[in-house]
GROMACS .gro file of C-alpha atoms in nm:
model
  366
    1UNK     CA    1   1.480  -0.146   1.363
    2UNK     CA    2   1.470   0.211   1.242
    3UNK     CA    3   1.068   0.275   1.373
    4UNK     CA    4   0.944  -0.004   1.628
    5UNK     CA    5   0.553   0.033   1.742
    6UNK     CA    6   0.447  -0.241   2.024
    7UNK     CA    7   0.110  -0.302   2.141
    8UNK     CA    8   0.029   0.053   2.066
    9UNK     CA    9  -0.323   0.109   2.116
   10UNK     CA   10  -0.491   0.465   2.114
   11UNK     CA   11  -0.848   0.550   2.269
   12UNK     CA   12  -1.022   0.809   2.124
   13UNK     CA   13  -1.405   0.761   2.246
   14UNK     CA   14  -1.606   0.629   1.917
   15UNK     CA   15  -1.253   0.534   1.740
   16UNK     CA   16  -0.983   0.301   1.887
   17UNK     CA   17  -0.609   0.196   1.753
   18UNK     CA   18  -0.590  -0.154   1.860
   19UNK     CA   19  -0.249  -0.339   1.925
   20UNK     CA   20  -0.094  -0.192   1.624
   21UNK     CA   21   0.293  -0.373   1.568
   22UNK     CA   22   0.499  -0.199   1.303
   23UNK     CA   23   0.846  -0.186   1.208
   24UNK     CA   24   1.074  -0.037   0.984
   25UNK     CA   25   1.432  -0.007   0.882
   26UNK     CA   26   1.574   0.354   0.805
   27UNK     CA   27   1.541   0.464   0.433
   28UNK     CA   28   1.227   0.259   0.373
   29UNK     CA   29   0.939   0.370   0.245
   30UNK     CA   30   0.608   0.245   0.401
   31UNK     CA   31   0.248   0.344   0.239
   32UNK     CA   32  -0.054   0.282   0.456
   33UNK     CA   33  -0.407   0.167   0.270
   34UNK     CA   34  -0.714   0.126   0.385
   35UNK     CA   35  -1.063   0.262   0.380
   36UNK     CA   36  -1.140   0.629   0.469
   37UNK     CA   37  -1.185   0.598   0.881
   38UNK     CA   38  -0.964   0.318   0.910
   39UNK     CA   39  -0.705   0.516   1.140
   40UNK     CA   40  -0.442   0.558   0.904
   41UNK     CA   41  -0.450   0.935   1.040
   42UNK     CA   42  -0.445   0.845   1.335
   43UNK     CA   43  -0.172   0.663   1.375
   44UNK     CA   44   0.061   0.894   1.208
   45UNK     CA   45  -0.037   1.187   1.436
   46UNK     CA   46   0.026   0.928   1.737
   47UNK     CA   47   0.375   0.858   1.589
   48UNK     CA   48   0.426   1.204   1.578
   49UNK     CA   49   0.246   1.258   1.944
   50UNK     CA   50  -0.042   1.467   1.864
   51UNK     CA   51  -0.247   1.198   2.046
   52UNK     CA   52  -0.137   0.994   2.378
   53UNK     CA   53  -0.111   0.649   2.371
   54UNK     CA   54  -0.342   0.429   2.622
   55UNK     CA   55  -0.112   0.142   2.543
   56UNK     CA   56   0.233   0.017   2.374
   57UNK     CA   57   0.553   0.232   2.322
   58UNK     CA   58   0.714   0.373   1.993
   59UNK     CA   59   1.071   0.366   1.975
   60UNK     CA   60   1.287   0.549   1.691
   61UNK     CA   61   1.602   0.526   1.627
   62UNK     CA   62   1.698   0.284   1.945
   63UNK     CA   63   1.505   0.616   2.153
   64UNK     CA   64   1.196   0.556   2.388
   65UNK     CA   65   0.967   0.863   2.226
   66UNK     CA   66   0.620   0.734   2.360
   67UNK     CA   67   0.645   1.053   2.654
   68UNK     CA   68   0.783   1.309   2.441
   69UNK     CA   69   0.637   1.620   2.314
   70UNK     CA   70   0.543   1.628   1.940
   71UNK     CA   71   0.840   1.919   1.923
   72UNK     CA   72   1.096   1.690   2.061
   73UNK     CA   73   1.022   1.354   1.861
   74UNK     CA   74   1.254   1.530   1.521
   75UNK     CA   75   0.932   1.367   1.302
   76UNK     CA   76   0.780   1.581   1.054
   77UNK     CA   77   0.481   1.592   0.884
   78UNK     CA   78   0.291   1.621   0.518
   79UNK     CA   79  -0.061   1.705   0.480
   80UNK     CA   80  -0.312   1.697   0.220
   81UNK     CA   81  -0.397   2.067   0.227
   82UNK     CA   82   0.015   2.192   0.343
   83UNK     CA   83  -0.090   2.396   0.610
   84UNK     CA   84   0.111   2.653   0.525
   85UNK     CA   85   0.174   2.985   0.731
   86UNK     CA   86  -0.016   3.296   0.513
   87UNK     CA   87   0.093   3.585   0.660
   88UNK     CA   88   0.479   3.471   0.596
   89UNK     CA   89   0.643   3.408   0.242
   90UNK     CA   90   0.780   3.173   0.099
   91UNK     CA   91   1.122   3.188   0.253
   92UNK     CA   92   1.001   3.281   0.629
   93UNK     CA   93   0.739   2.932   0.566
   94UNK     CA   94   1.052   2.699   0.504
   95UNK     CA   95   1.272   2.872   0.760
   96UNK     CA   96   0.987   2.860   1.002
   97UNK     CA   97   1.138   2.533   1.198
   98UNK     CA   98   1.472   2.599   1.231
   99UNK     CA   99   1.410   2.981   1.379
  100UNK     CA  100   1.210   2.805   1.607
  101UNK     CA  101   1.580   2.634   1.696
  102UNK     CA  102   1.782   2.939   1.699
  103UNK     CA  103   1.964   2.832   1.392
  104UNK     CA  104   2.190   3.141   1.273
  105UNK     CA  105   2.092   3.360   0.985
  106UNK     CA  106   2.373   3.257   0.782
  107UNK     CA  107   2.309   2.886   0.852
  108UNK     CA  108   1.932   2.882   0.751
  109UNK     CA  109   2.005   3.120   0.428
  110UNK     CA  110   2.251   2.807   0.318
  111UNK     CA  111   1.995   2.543   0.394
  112UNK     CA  112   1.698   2.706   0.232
  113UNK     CA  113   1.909   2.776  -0.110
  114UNK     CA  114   2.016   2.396  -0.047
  115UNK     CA  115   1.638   2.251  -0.017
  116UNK     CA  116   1.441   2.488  -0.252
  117UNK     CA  117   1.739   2.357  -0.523
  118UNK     CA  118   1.613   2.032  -0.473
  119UNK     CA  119   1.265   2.127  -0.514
  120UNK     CA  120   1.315   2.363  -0.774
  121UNK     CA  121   1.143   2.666  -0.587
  122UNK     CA  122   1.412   2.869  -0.590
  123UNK     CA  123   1.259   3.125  -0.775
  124UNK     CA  124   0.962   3.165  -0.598
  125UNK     CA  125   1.112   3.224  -0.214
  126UNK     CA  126   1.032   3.578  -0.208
  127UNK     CA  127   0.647   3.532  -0.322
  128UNK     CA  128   0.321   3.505  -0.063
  129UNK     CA  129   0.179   3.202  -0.005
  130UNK     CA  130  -0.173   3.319  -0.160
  131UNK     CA  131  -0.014   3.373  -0.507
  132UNK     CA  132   0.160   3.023  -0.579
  133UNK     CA  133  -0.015   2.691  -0.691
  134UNK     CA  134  -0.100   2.346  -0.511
  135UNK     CA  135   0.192   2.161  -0.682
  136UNK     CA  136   0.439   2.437  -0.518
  137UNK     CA  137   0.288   2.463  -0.255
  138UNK     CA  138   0.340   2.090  -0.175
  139UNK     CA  139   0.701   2.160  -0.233
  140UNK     CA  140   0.694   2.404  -0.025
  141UNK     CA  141   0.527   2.165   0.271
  142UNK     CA  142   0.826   1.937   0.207
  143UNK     CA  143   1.064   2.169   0.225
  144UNK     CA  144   0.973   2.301   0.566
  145UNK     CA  145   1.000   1.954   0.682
  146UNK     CA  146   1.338   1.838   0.564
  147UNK     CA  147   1.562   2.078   0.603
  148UNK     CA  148   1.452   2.040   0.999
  149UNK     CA  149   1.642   1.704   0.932
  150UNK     CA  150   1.410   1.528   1.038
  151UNK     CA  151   1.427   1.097   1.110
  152UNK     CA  152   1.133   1.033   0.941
  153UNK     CA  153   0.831   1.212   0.736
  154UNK     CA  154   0.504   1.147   0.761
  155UNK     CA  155   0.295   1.230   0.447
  156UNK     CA  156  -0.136   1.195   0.470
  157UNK     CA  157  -0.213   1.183   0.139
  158UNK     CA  158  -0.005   1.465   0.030
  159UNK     CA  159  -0.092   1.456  -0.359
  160UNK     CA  160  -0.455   1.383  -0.319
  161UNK     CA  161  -0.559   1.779  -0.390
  162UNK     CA  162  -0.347   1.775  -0.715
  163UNK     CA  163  -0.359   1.729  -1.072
  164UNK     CA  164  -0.199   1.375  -1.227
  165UNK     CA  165   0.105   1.587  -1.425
  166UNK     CA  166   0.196   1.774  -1.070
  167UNK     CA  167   0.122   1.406  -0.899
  168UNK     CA  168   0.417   1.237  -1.127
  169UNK     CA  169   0.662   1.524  -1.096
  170UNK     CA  170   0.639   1.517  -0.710
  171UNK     CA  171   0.646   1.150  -0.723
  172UNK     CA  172   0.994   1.154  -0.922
  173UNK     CA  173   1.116   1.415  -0.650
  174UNK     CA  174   1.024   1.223  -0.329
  175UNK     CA  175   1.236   0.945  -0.502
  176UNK     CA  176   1.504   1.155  -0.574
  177UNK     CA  177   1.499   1.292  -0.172
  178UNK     CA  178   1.449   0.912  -0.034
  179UNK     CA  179   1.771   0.834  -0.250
  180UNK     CA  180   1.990   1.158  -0.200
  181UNK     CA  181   1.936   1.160   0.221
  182UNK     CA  182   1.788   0.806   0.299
  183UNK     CA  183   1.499   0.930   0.409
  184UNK     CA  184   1.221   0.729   0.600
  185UNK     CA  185   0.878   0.786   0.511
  186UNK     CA  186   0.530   0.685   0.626
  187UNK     CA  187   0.279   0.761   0.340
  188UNK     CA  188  -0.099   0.743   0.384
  189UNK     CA  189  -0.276   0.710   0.027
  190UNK     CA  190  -0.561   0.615  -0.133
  191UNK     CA  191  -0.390   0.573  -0.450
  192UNK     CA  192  -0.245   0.269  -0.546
  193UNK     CA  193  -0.012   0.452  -0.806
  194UNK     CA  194   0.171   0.566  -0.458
  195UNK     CA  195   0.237   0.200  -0.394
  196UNK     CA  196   0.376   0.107  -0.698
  197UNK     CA  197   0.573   0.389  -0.739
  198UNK     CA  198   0.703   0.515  -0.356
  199UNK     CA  199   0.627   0.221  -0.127
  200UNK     CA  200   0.880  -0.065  -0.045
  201UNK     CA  201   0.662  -0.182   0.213
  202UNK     CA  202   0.279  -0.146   0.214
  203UNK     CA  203   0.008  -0.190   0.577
  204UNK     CA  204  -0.352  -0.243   0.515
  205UNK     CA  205  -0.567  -0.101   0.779
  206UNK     CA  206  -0.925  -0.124   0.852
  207UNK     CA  207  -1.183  -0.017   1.166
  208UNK     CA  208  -0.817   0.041   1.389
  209UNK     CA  209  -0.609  -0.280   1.315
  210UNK     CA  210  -0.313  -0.359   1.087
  211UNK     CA  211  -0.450  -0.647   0.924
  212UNK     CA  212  -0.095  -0.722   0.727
  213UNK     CA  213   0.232  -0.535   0.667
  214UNK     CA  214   0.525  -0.688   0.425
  215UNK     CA  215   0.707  -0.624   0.112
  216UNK     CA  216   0.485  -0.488  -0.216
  217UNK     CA  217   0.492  -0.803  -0.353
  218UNK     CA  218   0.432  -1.024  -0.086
  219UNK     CA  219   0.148  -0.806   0.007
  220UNK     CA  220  -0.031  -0.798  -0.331
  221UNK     CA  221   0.059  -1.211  -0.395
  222UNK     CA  222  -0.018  -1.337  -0.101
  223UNK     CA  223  -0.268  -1.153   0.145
  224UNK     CA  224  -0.315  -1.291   0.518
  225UNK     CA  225  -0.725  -1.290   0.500
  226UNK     CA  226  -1.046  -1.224   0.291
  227UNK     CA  227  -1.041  -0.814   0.385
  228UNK     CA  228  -0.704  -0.768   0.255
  229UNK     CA  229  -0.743  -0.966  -0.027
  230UNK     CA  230  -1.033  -0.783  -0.113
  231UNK     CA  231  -0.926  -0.449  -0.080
  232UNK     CA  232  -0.606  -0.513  -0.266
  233UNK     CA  233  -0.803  -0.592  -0.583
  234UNK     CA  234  -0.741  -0.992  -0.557
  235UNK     CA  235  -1.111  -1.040  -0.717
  236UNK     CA  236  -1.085  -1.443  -0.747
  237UNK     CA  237  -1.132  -1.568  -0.326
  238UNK     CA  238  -1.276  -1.871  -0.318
  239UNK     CA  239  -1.374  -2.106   0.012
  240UNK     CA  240  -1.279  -2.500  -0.046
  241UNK     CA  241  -1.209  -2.829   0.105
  242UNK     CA  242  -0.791  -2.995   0.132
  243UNK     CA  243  -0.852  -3.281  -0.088
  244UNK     CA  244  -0.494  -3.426  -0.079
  245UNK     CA  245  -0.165  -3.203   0.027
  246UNK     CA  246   0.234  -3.265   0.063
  247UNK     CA  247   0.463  -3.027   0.177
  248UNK     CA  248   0.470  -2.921  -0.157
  249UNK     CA  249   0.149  -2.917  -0.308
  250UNK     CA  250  -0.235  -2.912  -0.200
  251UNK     CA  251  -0.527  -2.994  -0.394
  252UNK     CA  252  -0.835  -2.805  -0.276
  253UNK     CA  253  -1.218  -2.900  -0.410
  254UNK     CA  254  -1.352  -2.529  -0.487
  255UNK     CA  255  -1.718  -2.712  -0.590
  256UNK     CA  256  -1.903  -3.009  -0.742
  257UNK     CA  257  -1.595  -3.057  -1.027
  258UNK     CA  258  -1.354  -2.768  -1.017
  259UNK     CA  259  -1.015  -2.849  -0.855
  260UNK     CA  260  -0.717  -2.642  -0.772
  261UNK     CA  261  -0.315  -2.708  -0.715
  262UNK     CA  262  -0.192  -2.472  -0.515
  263UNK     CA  263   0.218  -2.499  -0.385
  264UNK     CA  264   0.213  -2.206  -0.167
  265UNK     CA  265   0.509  -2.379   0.054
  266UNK     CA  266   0.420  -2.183   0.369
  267UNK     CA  267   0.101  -2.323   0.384
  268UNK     CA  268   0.131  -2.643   0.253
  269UNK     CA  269   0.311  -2.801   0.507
  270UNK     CA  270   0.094  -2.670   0.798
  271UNK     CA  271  -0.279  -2.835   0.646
  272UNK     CA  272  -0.435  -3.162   0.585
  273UNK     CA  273  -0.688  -3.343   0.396
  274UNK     CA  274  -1.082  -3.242   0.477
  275UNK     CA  275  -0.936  -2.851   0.606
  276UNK     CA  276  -1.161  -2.568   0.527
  277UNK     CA  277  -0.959  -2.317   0.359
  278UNK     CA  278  -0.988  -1.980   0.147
  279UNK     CA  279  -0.754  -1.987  -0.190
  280UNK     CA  280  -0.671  -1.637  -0.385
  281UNK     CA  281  -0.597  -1.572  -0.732
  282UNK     CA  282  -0.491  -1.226  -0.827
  283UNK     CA  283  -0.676  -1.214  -1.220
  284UNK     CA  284  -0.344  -1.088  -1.395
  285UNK     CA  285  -0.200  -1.407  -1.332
  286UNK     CA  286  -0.437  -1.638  -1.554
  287UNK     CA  287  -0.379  -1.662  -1.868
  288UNK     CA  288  -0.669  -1.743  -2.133
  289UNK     CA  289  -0.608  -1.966  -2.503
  290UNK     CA  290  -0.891  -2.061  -2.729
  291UNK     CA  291  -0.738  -2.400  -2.703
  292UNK     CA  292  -0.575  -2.622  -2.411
  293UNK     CA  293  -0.189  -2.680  -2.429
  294UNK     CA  294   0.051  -2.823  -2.204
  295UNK     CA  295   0.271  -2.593  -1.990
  296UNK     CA  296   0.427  -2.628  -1.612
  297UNK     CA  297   0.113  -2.482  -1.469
  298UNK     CA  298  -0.133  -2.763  -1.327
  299UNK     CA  299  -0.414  -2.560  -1.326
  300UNK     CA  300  -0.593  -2.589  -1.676
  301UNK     CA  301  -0.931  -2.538  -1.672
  302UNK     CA  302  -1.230  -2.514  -1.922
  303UNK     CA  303  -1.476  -2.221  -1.884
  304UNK     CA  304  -1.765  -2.050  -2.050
  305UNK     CA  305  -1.713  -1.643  -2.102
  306UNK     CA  306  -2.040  -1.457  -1.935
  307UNK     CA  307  -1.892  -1.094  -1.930
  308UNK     CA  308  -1.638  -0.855  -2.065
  309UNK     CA  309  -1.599  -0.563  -1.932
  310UNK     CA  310  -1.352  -0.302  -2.103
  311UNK     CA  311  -1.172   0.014  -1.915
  312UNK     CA  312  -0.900   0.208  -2.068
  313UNK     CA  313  -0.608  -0.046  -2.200
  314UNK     CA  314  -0.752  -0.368  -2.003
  315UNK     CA  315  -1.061  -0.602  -2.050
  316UNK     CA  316  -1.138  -0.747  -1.728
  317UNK     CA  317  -1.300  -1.151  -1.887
  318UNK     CA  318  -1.539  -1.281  -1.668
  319UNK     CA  319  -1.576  -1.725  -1.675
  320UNK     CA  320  -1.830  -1.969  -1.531
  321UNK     CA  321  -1.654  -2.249  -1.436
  322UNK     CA  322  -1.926  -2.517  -1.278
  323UNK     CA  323  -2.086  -2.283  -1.023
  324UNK     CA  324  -1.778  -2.045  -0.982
  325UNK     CA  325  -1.676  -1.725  -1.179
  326UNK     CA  326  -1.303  -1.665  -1.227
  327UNK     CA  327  -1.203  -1.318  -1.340
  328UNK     CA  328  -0.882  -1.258  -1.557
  329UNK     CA  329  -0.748  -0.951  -1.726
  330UNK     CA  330  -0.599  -0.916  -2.093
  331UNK     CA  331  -0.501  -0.617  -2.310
  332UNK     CA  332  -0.732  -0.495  -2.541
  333UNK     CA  333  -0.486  -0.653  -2.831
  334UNK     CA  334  -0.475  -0.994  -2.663
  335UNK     CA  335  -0.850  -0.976  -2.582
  336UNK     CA  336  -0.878  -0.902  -2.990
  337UNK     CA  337  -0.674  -1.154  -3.144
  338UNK     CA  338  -0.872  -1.429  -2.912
  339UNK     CA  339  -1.170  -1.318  -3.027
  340UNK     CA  340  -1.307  -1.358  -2.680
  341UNK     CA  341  -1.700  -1.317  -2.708
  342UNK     CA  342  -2.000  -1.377  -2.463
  343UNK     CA  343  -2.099  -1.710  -2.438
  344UNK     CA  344  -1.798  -1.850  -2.618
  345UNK     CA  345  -1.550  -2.095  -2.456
  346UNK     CA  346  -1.241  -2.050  -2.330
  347UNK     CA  347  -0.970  -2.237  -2.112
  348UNK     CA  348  -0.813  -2.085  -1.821
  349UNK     CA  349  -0.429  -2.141  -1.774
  350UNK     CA  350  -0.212  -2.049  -1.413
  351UNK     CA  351   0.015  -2.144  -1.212
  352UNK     CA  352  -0.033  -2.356  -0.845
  353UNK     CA  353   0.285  -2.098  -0.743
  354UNK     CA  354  -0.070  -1.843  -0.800
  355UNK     CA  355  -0.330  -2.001  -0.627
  356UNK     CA  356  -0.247  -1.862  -0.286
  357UNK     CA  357  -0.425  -2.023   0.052
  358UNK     CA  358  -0.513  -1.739   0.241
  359UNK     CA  359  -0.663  -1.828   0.513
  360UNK     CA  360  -0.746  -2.204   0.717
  361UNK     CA  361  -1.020  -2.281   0.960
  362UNK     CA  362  -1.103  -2.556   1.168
  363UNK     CA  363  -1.127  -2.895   1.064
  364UNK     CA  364  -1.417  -2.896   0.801
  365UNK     CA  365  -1.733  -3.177   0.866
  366UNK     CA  366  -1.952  -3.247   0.627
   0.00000   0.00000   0.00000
C-alpha cells in the first residue's frame, strides 16, 4: 500500500481520533464524508503531522513517517480559504516551497512556467495576491503544492468558498493532474458532486471513527450500518426478522405482511432463520408501474402513494406499504406519464441483488 494508517488514534482533550485503519494505493483518489466535527480535519493534519499521534503509525510509501516533522513527510496540503502568502506575488507564492529547498533559480523558473501551464495562470504570475479571484487563487494553492512533488495532497474542502462554474472547471483540472502525474489525493468534502466526480474510494466519518471505507459503489450499495446508510442518502432502512435463507437468498419479514428477497451473497451465507437484521434500499433502485408485470426481480409489491415531493429534475414518491413507507425516485417525465397522484395505487418493482442486509444482531426472541 501507497498510504497505510494502523490503530492511529489522536487525543485532543474534548475531541479524539479513535483506531482509525486506512489504506490506499498510489494514484487513488480518496474523499472523506461526514458531518461537520467528525475529524475529517483532523486526520488530514495528523497525516501531514500537524498533530502527534497518541497511538498507531502512518506509513507512506513503504516509509515509517509517524516521528517526522510536517516539513519532512513530502505531503502537501489544500485548504478551503488557500492560505496564501500576501505580501509575495503570484510567482514568489508558488516558488515559496522549493526556495525553502535551495532549488536553483533556473530550476524553479522552469517548474513554475511548467505548473502555472497546467493551471492556466500563466498570465497572472506577476500580479498580488489581493487583486486575483477565489477560483485562481485555488489554482494558485495547488500549484504551490505540486510542483514541491509532493506523494500525496491533501485537499479540506478546497472548492467549498467557490462558485459552481469555477467548482466544475477545477474539478476537470484535478482530473487532468491525477491522470498526467498519478497523483494521490485525500479530499475532505461536503459535497457529494466531489464523490461522483474525483473520488475512487470514499470514508464516512462520524464523532472520530471510520465507520466504512471501499470503492464508490460499494460504499453507496451496500453500507456497513444504519449511520452510514443514513448519511449516504439510502432513505429506505428497515429492521426485520430471517424468515427462510440459503446461501443465496434470504427472506426477511419487514412487518405484519410485507416480505423481502434479498441475495446479498456476503450476507446470506453467514444468517439464519429468526435473525434480527437491518435491510437497505437505496430509492433509485425501485422502479414504480401502474400495473404488476413479471420481471427477474422478486420483489413486487403493492402500495398506496401518500406524498410527492418534487425538486429540480426528480420527484422523490413516497408509498405505504402495510405499516412501512418506501421512498423511490422518478424523473419528472416518468413521474408524468404514470400519472402518479396522492392516494392512488401503485406497485413497487426491485431487485433482491437491491435489498442490501446491512447490519445482523443477535438471535431475535419473540
Amino acid at each position: 500500500m501507497y498510504l497505510e494508517i494502523k490503530n492511529l488514534s489522536v487525543d485532543l482533550g474534548e475531541f479524539k481520533l479513535k483506531n482509525i485503519n486506512l489504506s490506499i494505493n498510489k494514484g487513488e483518489y480518496l474523499v472523506l464524508i461526514g458531518p461537520t466535527g467528525s475529524g475529517k480535519s483532523v486526520l488530514l493534519e495528523t497525516i501531514i503531522g500537524f498533530y502527534n499521534q497518541k497511538e498507531g503509525s502512518i506509513k507512506l510509501n513503504g516509509e515509517e513517517i509517524t516521528t517526522l516533522l510536517p516539513e519532512d513527510r513530502n505531503i502537501g496540503i489544500v485548504y478551503q480559504d488557500h492560505v496564501l502568502f500576501p505580501n509575495m506575488n503570484v510567482y514568489d507564492n508558488i516558488a515559496y516551497g522549493l526556495k525553502n529547498k535551495n532549488i536553483p533559480s533556473e530550476e524553479i523558473d522552469l517548474k513554475i512556467k511548467e505548473i502555472s501551464s497546467i493551471m492556466k495562470i500563466e498570465h497572472i504570475l506577476n500580479r498580488s495576491i489581493e487583486t486575483i479571484s477565489g477560483g485562481e487563487s485555488q489554482r494558485i494553492a495547488l500549484a504551490r503544492a505540486l510542483i514541491v512533488e509532493p506523494e500525496i495532497i491533501l485537499m479540506d474542502e478546497p472548492f467549498s468558498a467557490l462558485d459552481v462554474s469555477t467548482q466544475e472547471t477545477l474539478t476537470n483540472l484535478i482530473k487532468e493532474i491525477g491522470n498526467k502525474f498519478n497523483t494521490t489525493f485525500i479530499h475532505v468534502t461536503h459535497n457529494f458532486n466531489d464523490i461522483w466526480n474525483l473520488a475512487s474510494k470514499v470514508g464516512v466519518m462520524e464523532n472520530g471513527i471510520i465507520h466504512q471505507i471501499n470503492t464508490v459503489s460499494e460504499v453507496f450499495s451496500k453500507p456497513t450500518n444504519n449511520f452510514v446508510a443514513d448519511f449516504v442518502g439510502i432513505q429506505n432502512v428497515f429492521e426485520g426478522i430471517i424468515e427462510d435463507s440459503s446461501t443465496s437468498c434470504a427472506k426477511v419479514k419487514i412487518s405484519k405482511n410485507l416480505y423481502l428477497y434479498s441475495s446479498d451473497e456476503d450476507i446470506c451465507s453467514k444468517i439464519h432463520p429468526n435473525e434480527k437484521v437491518t435491510v437497505a434500499i437505496r430509492p433509485e433502485n425501485i422502479i414504480f408501474s401502474n400495473e404488476s408485470f413479471e420481471s427477474s426481480a422478486r420483489n413486487r409489491i403493492k402500495g398506496k402513494v401518500i406524498e410527492t415531493k418534487k425538486s429540480g429534475p426528480i420527484v422523490q414518491v413516497h408509498c405505504q406499504v402495510d405499516d412501512v413507507i418506501l421512498k423511490g425516485i422518478l424523473t419528472r417525465n416518468s413521474f408524468e406519464s404514470l400519472d402518479i397522484q396522492k392516494g392512488k395505487d401503485i406497485f413497487l418493482i426491485f431487485k433482491s441483488l437491491n435489498v442490501n442486509i446491512i447490519d445482523t444482531y443477535t438471535t431475535f426472541k419473540s
